[in-house]
Amino acid sequence: MALLSVQNLSLGYDSRIIVEGLHFSVEAGNYLCIVGENGSGKSTLMRTLLGLQEPLAGQILMSDGLTRNEIGYLPQQTLVQRDFPASVREIVLSGCQGRCGLRPFYNAEEKRLAAENMEKMGITALARRSYRELSGGQQQRVLLARALCATRKLLLLDEPVSGLDPKVTAELYGVIAELNREGITIIMISHDIAAAVQYASHVLHIGSSVFFGSREEYLKSEAGRLFLMEQKGREVPHA
């Protein structure tokens, strides 16, 4: 059985449908990129997968003992969140809250896990720094370390490289790809179709048309060809 299976899902607000009839599944170890036009429902789908929003129709099934509080999540950041005054260590540790139950404190194992994930993200030296003082790339590594404290199975990433310069973007994509090679399943929303086809094993395209399949199948599909052409057209400066 798939780690996560979506069946006949319809999404929207106040009965207004944004996208309907979604069918796709994610196997353990997959790297799924969700792409599509602005306003097509990508972030709404992410919130629905997390249980933060109810679908209008359809269902989401999880297997392998996966529960929603065991999913690591890296949301798009707002300006207010970027200015959060807590220390790096405090933010990373907060990813263990789902493990604490009713305990009002973190135990030794959770502190060890936070330290391990800070080391994995290369931010151990920043542990006592205020999050608000960090660069955008450093902040995203902190949030990835936090998300890893919540899961060993599935990471949901909503535009994780938004606003980062090309060098930092490439580094962060490399970090995410390495996590996937280590066995963590990735579901990532991306506006960067070039990155999607470079790193993803599968692509879900939602919008005026819907496609789900392997990266190779997407590149051969009409939806993939048209979207790639549109993306390239936006990159060409007009005189």
mmCIF file of C-alpha atoms in Angstrom:
data_model
loop_
_atom_site.group_PDB
_atom_site.id
_atom_site.type_symbol
_atom_site.label_atom_id
_atom_site.label_comp_id
_atom_site.label_asym_id
_atom_site.label_seq_id
_atom_site.Cartn_x
_atom_site.Cartn_y
_atom_site.Cartn_z
ATOM 1 C CA MET A 1 0.000 0.000 0.000
ATOM 2 C CA ALA A 2 1.187 3.541 -0.787
ATOM 3 C CA LEU A 3 2.507 5.703 2.059
ATOM 4 C CA LEU A 4 -0.154 8.257 1.099
ATOM 5 C CA SER A 5 -3.058 7.821 -1.297
ATOM 6 C CA VAL A 6 -5.429 10.553 -2.523
ATOM 7 C CA GLN A 7 -8.744 9.415 -3.984
ATOM 8 C CA ASN A 8 -11.203 11.602 -5.903
ATOM 9 C CA LEU A 9 -10.218 14.697 -3.899
ATOM 10 C CA SER A 10 -11.969 18.030 -4.428
ATOM 11 C CA LEU A 11 -10.555 21.202 -2.850
ATOM 12 C CA GLY A 12 -11.878 24.699 -2.326
ATOM 13 C CA TYR A 13 -13.443 27.208 0.058
ATOM 14 C CA ASP A 14 -17.081 27.746 1.035
ATOM 15 C CA SER A 15 -18.171 25.117 -1.503
ATOM 16 C CA ARG A 16 -16.278 26.942 -4.290
ATOM 17 C CA ILE A 17 -14.256 24.241 -6.023
ATOM 18 C CA ILE A 18 -10.669 25.070 -6.989
ATOM 19 C CA VAL A 19 -9.668 21.602 -8.175
ATOM 20 C CA GLU A 20 -11.630 18.366 -8.249
ATOM 21 C CA GLY A 21 -11.196 14.668 -8.926
ATOM 22 C CA LEU A 22 -7.580 14.427 -7.816
ATOM 23 C CA HIS A 23 -6.125 10.914 -7.777
ATOM 24 C CA PHE A 24 -2.500 10.207 -6.914
ATOM 25 C CA SER A 25 -0.381 8.109 -4.588
ATOM 26 C CA VAL A 26 3.032 8.524 -3.004
ATOM 27 C CA GLU A 27 5.211 5.517 -2.253
ATOM 28 C CA ALA A 28 7.849 5.493 0.471
ATOM 29 C CA GLY A 29 11.022 7.061 -0.919
ATOM 30 C CA ASN A 30 9.303 9.058 -3.684
ATOM 31 C CA TYR A 31 10.121 12.705 -4.400
ATOM 32 C CA LEU A 32 6.898 14.319 -5.620
ATOM 33 C CA CYS A 33 6.884 17.868 -6.960
ATOM 34 C CA ILE A 34 3.541 19.668 -7.166
ATOM 35 C CA VAL A 35 3.518 22.292 -9.916
ATOM 36 C CA GLY A 36 0.915 24.442 -11.630
ATOM 37 C CA GLU A 37 -0.322 27.932 -12.272
ATOM 38 C CA ASN A 38 -0.746 30.461 -9.447
ATOM 39 C CA GLY A 39 -4.079 29.963 -7.703
ATOM 40 C CA SER A 40 -4.457 26.399 -8.962
ATOM 41 C CA GLY A 41 -4.776 24.961 -5.441
ATOM 42 C CA LYS A 42 -1.240 23.769 -4.646
ATOM 43 C CA SER A 43 -1.045 25.261 -1.149
ATOM 44 C CA THR A 44 -4.667 24.299 -0.477
ATOM 45 C CA LEU A 45 -3.750 20.707 -1.308
ATOM 46 C CA MET A 46 -0.776 20.878 1.071
ATOM 47 C CA ARG A 47 -2.963 22.176 3.910
ATOM 48 C CA THR A 48 -5.481 19.424 3.222
ATOM 49 C CA LEU A 49 -2.800 16.722 3.337
ATOM 50 C CA LEU A 50 -1.783 18.115 6.738
ATOM 51 C CA GLY A 51 -5.360 18.061 8.034
ATOM 52 C CA LEU A 52 -5.458 21.847 8.381
ATOM 53 C CA GLN A 53 -8.331 22.087 5.903
ATOM 54 C CA GLU A 54 -11.140 19.670 5.101
ATOM 55 C CA PRO A 55 -11.614 18.524 1.502
ATOM 56 C CA LEU A 56 -14.915 19.222 -0.230
ATOM 57 C CA ALA A 57 -14.991 15.600 -1.365
ATOM 58 C CA GLY A 58 -12.803 12.519 -1.536
ATOM 59 C CA GLN A 59 -10.360 11.038 0.954
ATOM 60 C CA ILE A 60 -6.699 10.819 1.933
ATOM 61 C CA LEU A 61 -5.427 7.449 3.160
ATOM 62 C CA MET A 62 -2.140 6.902 5.005
ATOM 63 C CA SER A 63 -0.302 3.655 5.665
ATOM 64 C CA ASP A 64 2.899 2.314 7.273
ATOM 65 C CA GLY A 65 1.754 3.668 10.639
ATOM 66 C CA LEU A 66 1.935 7.253 9.369
ATOM 67 C CA THR A 67 -0.163 9.828 11.244
ATOM 68 C CA ARG A 68 -0.504 13.532 10.508
ATOM 69 C CA ASN A 69 1.448 14.588 13.595
ATOM 70 C CA GLU A 70 4.384 12.576 12.228
ATOM 71 C CA ILE A 71 4.606 14.615 9.023
ATOM 72 C CA GLY A 72 7.361 17.228 8.866
ATOM 73 C CA TYR A 73 6.182 20.508 7.353
ATOM 74 C CA LEU A 74 8.070 23.516 6.060
ATOM 75 C CA PRO A 75 5.518 26.245 5.174
ATOM 76 C CA GLN A 76 6.030 29.406 3.174
ATOM 77 C CA GLN A 77 7.367 32.072 5.522
ATOM 78 C CA THR A 78 5.721 35.407 6.182
ATOM 79 C CA LEU A 79 7.647 38.560 7.099
ATOM 80 C CA VAL A 80 6.405 38.214 10.691
ATOM 81 C CA GLN A 81 7.726 34.651 10.935
ATOM 82 C CA ARG A 82 11.118 35.676 9.558
ATOM 83 C CA ASP A 83 11.398 38.162 12.424
ATOM 84 C CA PHE A 84 10.697 35.584 15.153
ATOM 85 C CA PRO A 85 12.972 36.315 18.168
ATOM 86 C CA ALA A 86 13.561 32.754 19.489
ATOM 87 C CA SER A 87 16.938 31.015 19.329
ATOM 88 C CA VAL A 88 17.783 28.484 16.637
ATOM 89 C CA ARG A 89 17.874 25.673 19.207
ATOM 90 C CA GLU A 90 14.448 26.620 20.582
ATOM 91 C CA ILE A 91 12.892 26.594 17.128
ATOM 92 C CA VAL A 92 14.437 23.257 16.144
ATOM 93 C CA LEU A 93 13.374 21.702 19.474
ATOM 94 C CA SER A 94 9.795 22.875 18.886
ATOM 95 C CA GLY A 95 9.615 20.289 16.101
ATOM 96 C CA CYS A 96 9.534 17.649 18.857
ATOM 97 C CA GLN A 97 6.266 18.943 20.342
ATOM 98 C CA GLY A 98 4.274 16.146 18.717
ATOM 99 C CA ARG A 99 6.444 13.637 20.581
ATOM 100 C CA CYS A 100 5.942 15.232 24.017
ATOM 101 C CA GLY A 101 2.310 14.365 24.570
ATOM 102 C CA LEU A 102 1.247 16.049 27.809
ATOM 103 C CA ARG A 103 4.809 16.583 29.023
ATOM 104 C CA PRO A 104 5.626 20.316 29.460
ATOM 105 C CA PHE A 105 9.333 19.779 28.732
ATOM 106 C CA TYR A 106 11.664 18.058 26.254
ATOM 107 C CA ASN A 107 13.429 14.883 27.355
ATOM 108 C CA ALA A 108 17.014 13.838 26.663
ATOM 109 C CA GLU A 109 16.082 11.866 23.531
ATOM 110 C CA GLU A 110 14.284 14.857 22.002
ATOM 111 C CA LYS A 111 17.206 17.143 22.789
ATOM 112 C CA ARG A 112 19.546 14.604 21.174
ATOM 113 C CA LEU A 113 17.301 14.470 18.088
ATOM 114 C CA ALA A 114 17.314 18.272 17.783
ATOM 115 C CA ALA A 115 21.115 18.347 18.070
ATOM 116 C CA GLU A 116 21.420 15.591 15.472
ATOM 117 C CA ASN A 117 19.220 17.453 12.987
ATOM 118 C CA MET A 118 21.037 20.754 13.548
ATOM 119 C CA GLU A 119 24.259 18.905 12.758
ATOM 120 C CA LYS A 120 22.684 17.368 9.645
ATOM 121 C CA MET A 121 21.622 20.822 8.433
ATOM 122 C CA GLY A 122 25.032 22.367 9.229
ATOM 123 C CA ILE A 123 23.644 24.873 11.755
ATOM 124 C CA THR A 124 25.090 23.595 15.061
ATOM 125 C CA ALA A 125 27.291 26.676 15.375
ATOM 126 C CA LEU A 126 24.142 28.849 15.132
ATOM 127 C CA ALA A 127 22.302 27.123 18.016
ATOM 128 C CA ARG A 128 22.356 30.147 20.354
ATOM 129 C CA ARG A 129 21.797 32.751 17.631
ATOM 130 C CA SER A 130 18.478 34.535 17.304
ATOM 131 C CA TYR A 131 16.507 33.222 14.344
ATOM 132 C CA ARG A 132 15.647 36.763 13.226
ATOM 133 C CA GLU A 133 19.374 37.552 12.736
ATOM 134 C CA LEU A 134 19.952 34.756 10.206
ATOM 135 C CA SER A 135 20.059 34.901 6.420
ATOM 136 C CA GLY A 136 17.169 33.465 4.416
ATOM 137 C CA GLY A 137 19.106 30.311 3.579
ATOM 138 C CA GLN A 138 20.090 29.768 7.207
ATOM 139 C CA GLN A 139 16.489 30.244 8.311
ATOM 140 C CA GLN A 140 15.303 27.586 5.866
ATOM 141 C CA ARG A 141 17.908 25.145 7.199
ATOM 142 C CA VAL A 142 16.614 25.833 10.721
ATOM 143 C CA LEU A 143 13.047 25.117 9.610
ATOM 144 C CA LEU A 144 14.161 21.943 7.824
ATOM 145 C CA ALA A 145 15.899 20.761 11.003
ATOM 146 C CA ARG A 146 12.673 21.531 12.898
ATOM 147 C CA ALA A 147 10.597 19.560 10.374
ATOM 148 C CA LEU A 148 12.984 16.600 10.642
ATOM 149 C CA CYS A 149 12.380 16.494 14.410
ATOM 150 C CA ALA A 150 8.736 15.685 13.614
ATOM 151 C CA THR A 151 9.320 12.854 11.142
ATOM 152 C CA ARG A 152 11.554 10.095 9.825
ATOM 153 C CA LYS A 153 9.154 9.331 6.963
ATOM 154 C CA LEU A 154 7.547 12.273 5.134
ATOM 155 C CA LEU A 155 8.420 15.943 4.565
ATOM 156 C CA LEU A 156 5.980 18.449 3.051
ATOM 157 C CA LEU A 157 7.714 21.548 1.693
ATOM 158 C CA ASP A 158 5.842 24.592 0.404
ATOM 159 C CA GLU A 159 8.094 26.646 -1.926
ATOM 160 C CA PRO A 160 11.198 26.025 0.245
ATOM 161 C CA VAL A 161 13.538 28.170 -1.890
ATOM 162 C CA SER A 162 11.241 31.164 -2.404
ATOM 163 C CA GLY A 163 13.193 34.433 -2.227
ATOM 164 C CA LEU A 164 16.636 32.785 -2.012
ATOM 165 C CA ASP A 165 19.521 33.628 -4.334
ATOM 166 C CA PRO A 166 20.624 31.037 -6.941
ATOM 167 C CA LYS A 167 23.634 29.760 -4.969
ATOM 168 C CA VAL A 168 21.649 29.213 -1.758
ATOM 169 C CA THR A 169 18.768 27.745 -3.785
ATOM 170 C CA ALA A 170 21.077 25.153 -5.348
ATOM 171 C CA GLU A 171 22.512 24.275 -1.927
ATOM 172 C CA LEU A 172 19.069 23.822 -0.390
ATOM 173 C CA TYR A 173 17.871 21.658 -3.276
ATOM 174 C CA GLY A 174 20.987 19.537 -2.727
ATOM 175 C CA VAL A 175 20.171 19.155 0.976
ATOM 176 C CA ILE A 176 16.585 18.099 0.187
ATOM 177 C CA ALA A 177 17.778 15.604 -2.442
ATOM 178 C CA GLU A 178 20.199 14.088 0.098
ATOM 179 C CA LEU A 179 17.387 13.678 2.641
ATOM 180 C CA ASN A 180 15.402 11.851 -0.042
ATOM 181 C CA ARG A 181 18.365 9.562 -0.804
ATOM 182 C CA GLU A 182 18.500 8.768 2.922
ATOM 183 C CA GLY A 183 14.943 7.440 2.690
ATOM 184 C CA ILE A 184 12.694 10.379 3.560
ATOM 185 C CA THR A 185 9.726 10.799 1.233
ATOM 186 C CA ILE A 186 9.410 14.343 -0.143
ATOM 187 C CA ILE A 187 6.303 16.210 -1.311
ATOM 188 C CA MET A 188 7.288 19.687 -2.472
ATOM 189 C CA ILE A 189 5.367 22.562 -4.030
ATOM 190 C CA SER A 190 7.593 24.367 -6.508
ATOM 191 C CA HIS A 191 7.194 27.172 -9.023
ATOM 192 C CA ASP A 192 10.600 26.126 -10.410
ATOM 193 C CA ILE A 193 9.797 23.583 -13.112
ATOM 194 C CA ALA A 194 13.495 23.114 -13.952
ATOM 195 C CA ALA A 195 14.167 21.968 -10.388
ATOM 196 C CA ALA A 196 11.089 19.743 -10.439
ATOM 197 C CA VAL A 197 12.250 17.824 -13.473
ATOM 198 C CA GLN A 198 15.829 17.643 -12.184
ATOM 199 C CA TYR A 199 15.121 16.270 -8.708
ATOM 200 C CA ALA A 200 11.624 14.774 -8.639
ATOM 201 C CA SER A 201 10.776 11.135 -9.202
ATOM 202 C CA HIS A 202 7.140 12.097 -9.816
ATOM 203 C CA VAL A 203 5.197 15.233 -10.764
ATOM 204 C CA LEU A 204 1.653 16.311 -9.940
ATOM 205 C CA HIS A 205 0.491 19.172 -12.180
ATOM 206 C CA ILE A 206 -2.754 20.866 -11.169
ATOM 207 C CA GLY A 207 -4.538 23.716 -12.890
ATOM 208 C CA SER A 208 -6.481 23.931 -16.126
ATOM 209 C CA SER A 209 -5.279 20.365 -16.717
ATOM 210 C CA VAL A 210 -4.280 17.713 -14.193
ATOM 211 C CA PHE A 211 -1.418 15.261 -14.598
ATOM 212 C CA PHE A 212 0.195 12.753 -12.268
ATOM 213 C CA GLY A 213 3.022 10.426 -13.210
ATOM 214 C CA SER A 214 6.759 9.946 -13.311
ATOM 215 C CA ARG A 215 9.098 12.791 -14.210
ATOM 216 C CA GLU A 216 9.783 11.147 -17.575
ATOM 217 C CA GLU A 217 6.079 10.781 -18.313
ATOM 218 C CA TYR A 218 5.472 14.417 -17.374
ATOM 219 C CA LEU A 219 8.152 15.673 -19.762
ATOM 220 C CA LYS A 220 6.436 13.779 -22.599
ATOM 221 C CA SER A 221 2.913 14.904 -21.664
ATOM 222 C CA GLU A 222 1.040 17.822 -23.218
ATOM 223 C CA ALA A 223 0.639 19.444 -19.778
ATOM 224 C CA GLY A 224 4.380 19.214 -19.167
ATOM 225 C CA ARG A 225 5.401 20.526 -22.576
ATOM 226 C CA LEU A 226 3.017 23.490 -22.404
ATOM 227 C CA PHE A 227 4.001 24.410 -18.841
ATOM 228 C CA LEU A 228 7.702 24.224 -19.672
ATOM 229 C CA MET A 229 7.150 26.499 -22.677
ATOM 230 C CA GLU A 230 5.236 29.015 -20.529
ATOM 231 C CA GLN A 231 7.948 28.997 -17.878
ATOM 232 C CA LYS A 232 10.693 29.567 -20.450
ATOM 233 C CA GLY A 233 8.648 32.355 -22.022
ATOM 234 C CA ARG A 234 8.451 34.168 -18.685
ATOM 235 C CA GLU A 235 12.222 33.953 -18.294
ATOM 236 C CA VAL A 236 12.870 35.761 -21.601
ATOM 237 C CA PRO A 237 13.030 39.564 -21.055
ATOM 238 C CA HIS A 238 10.870 41.616 -23.371
ATOM 239 C CA ALA A 239 12.366 44.556 -25.235
#
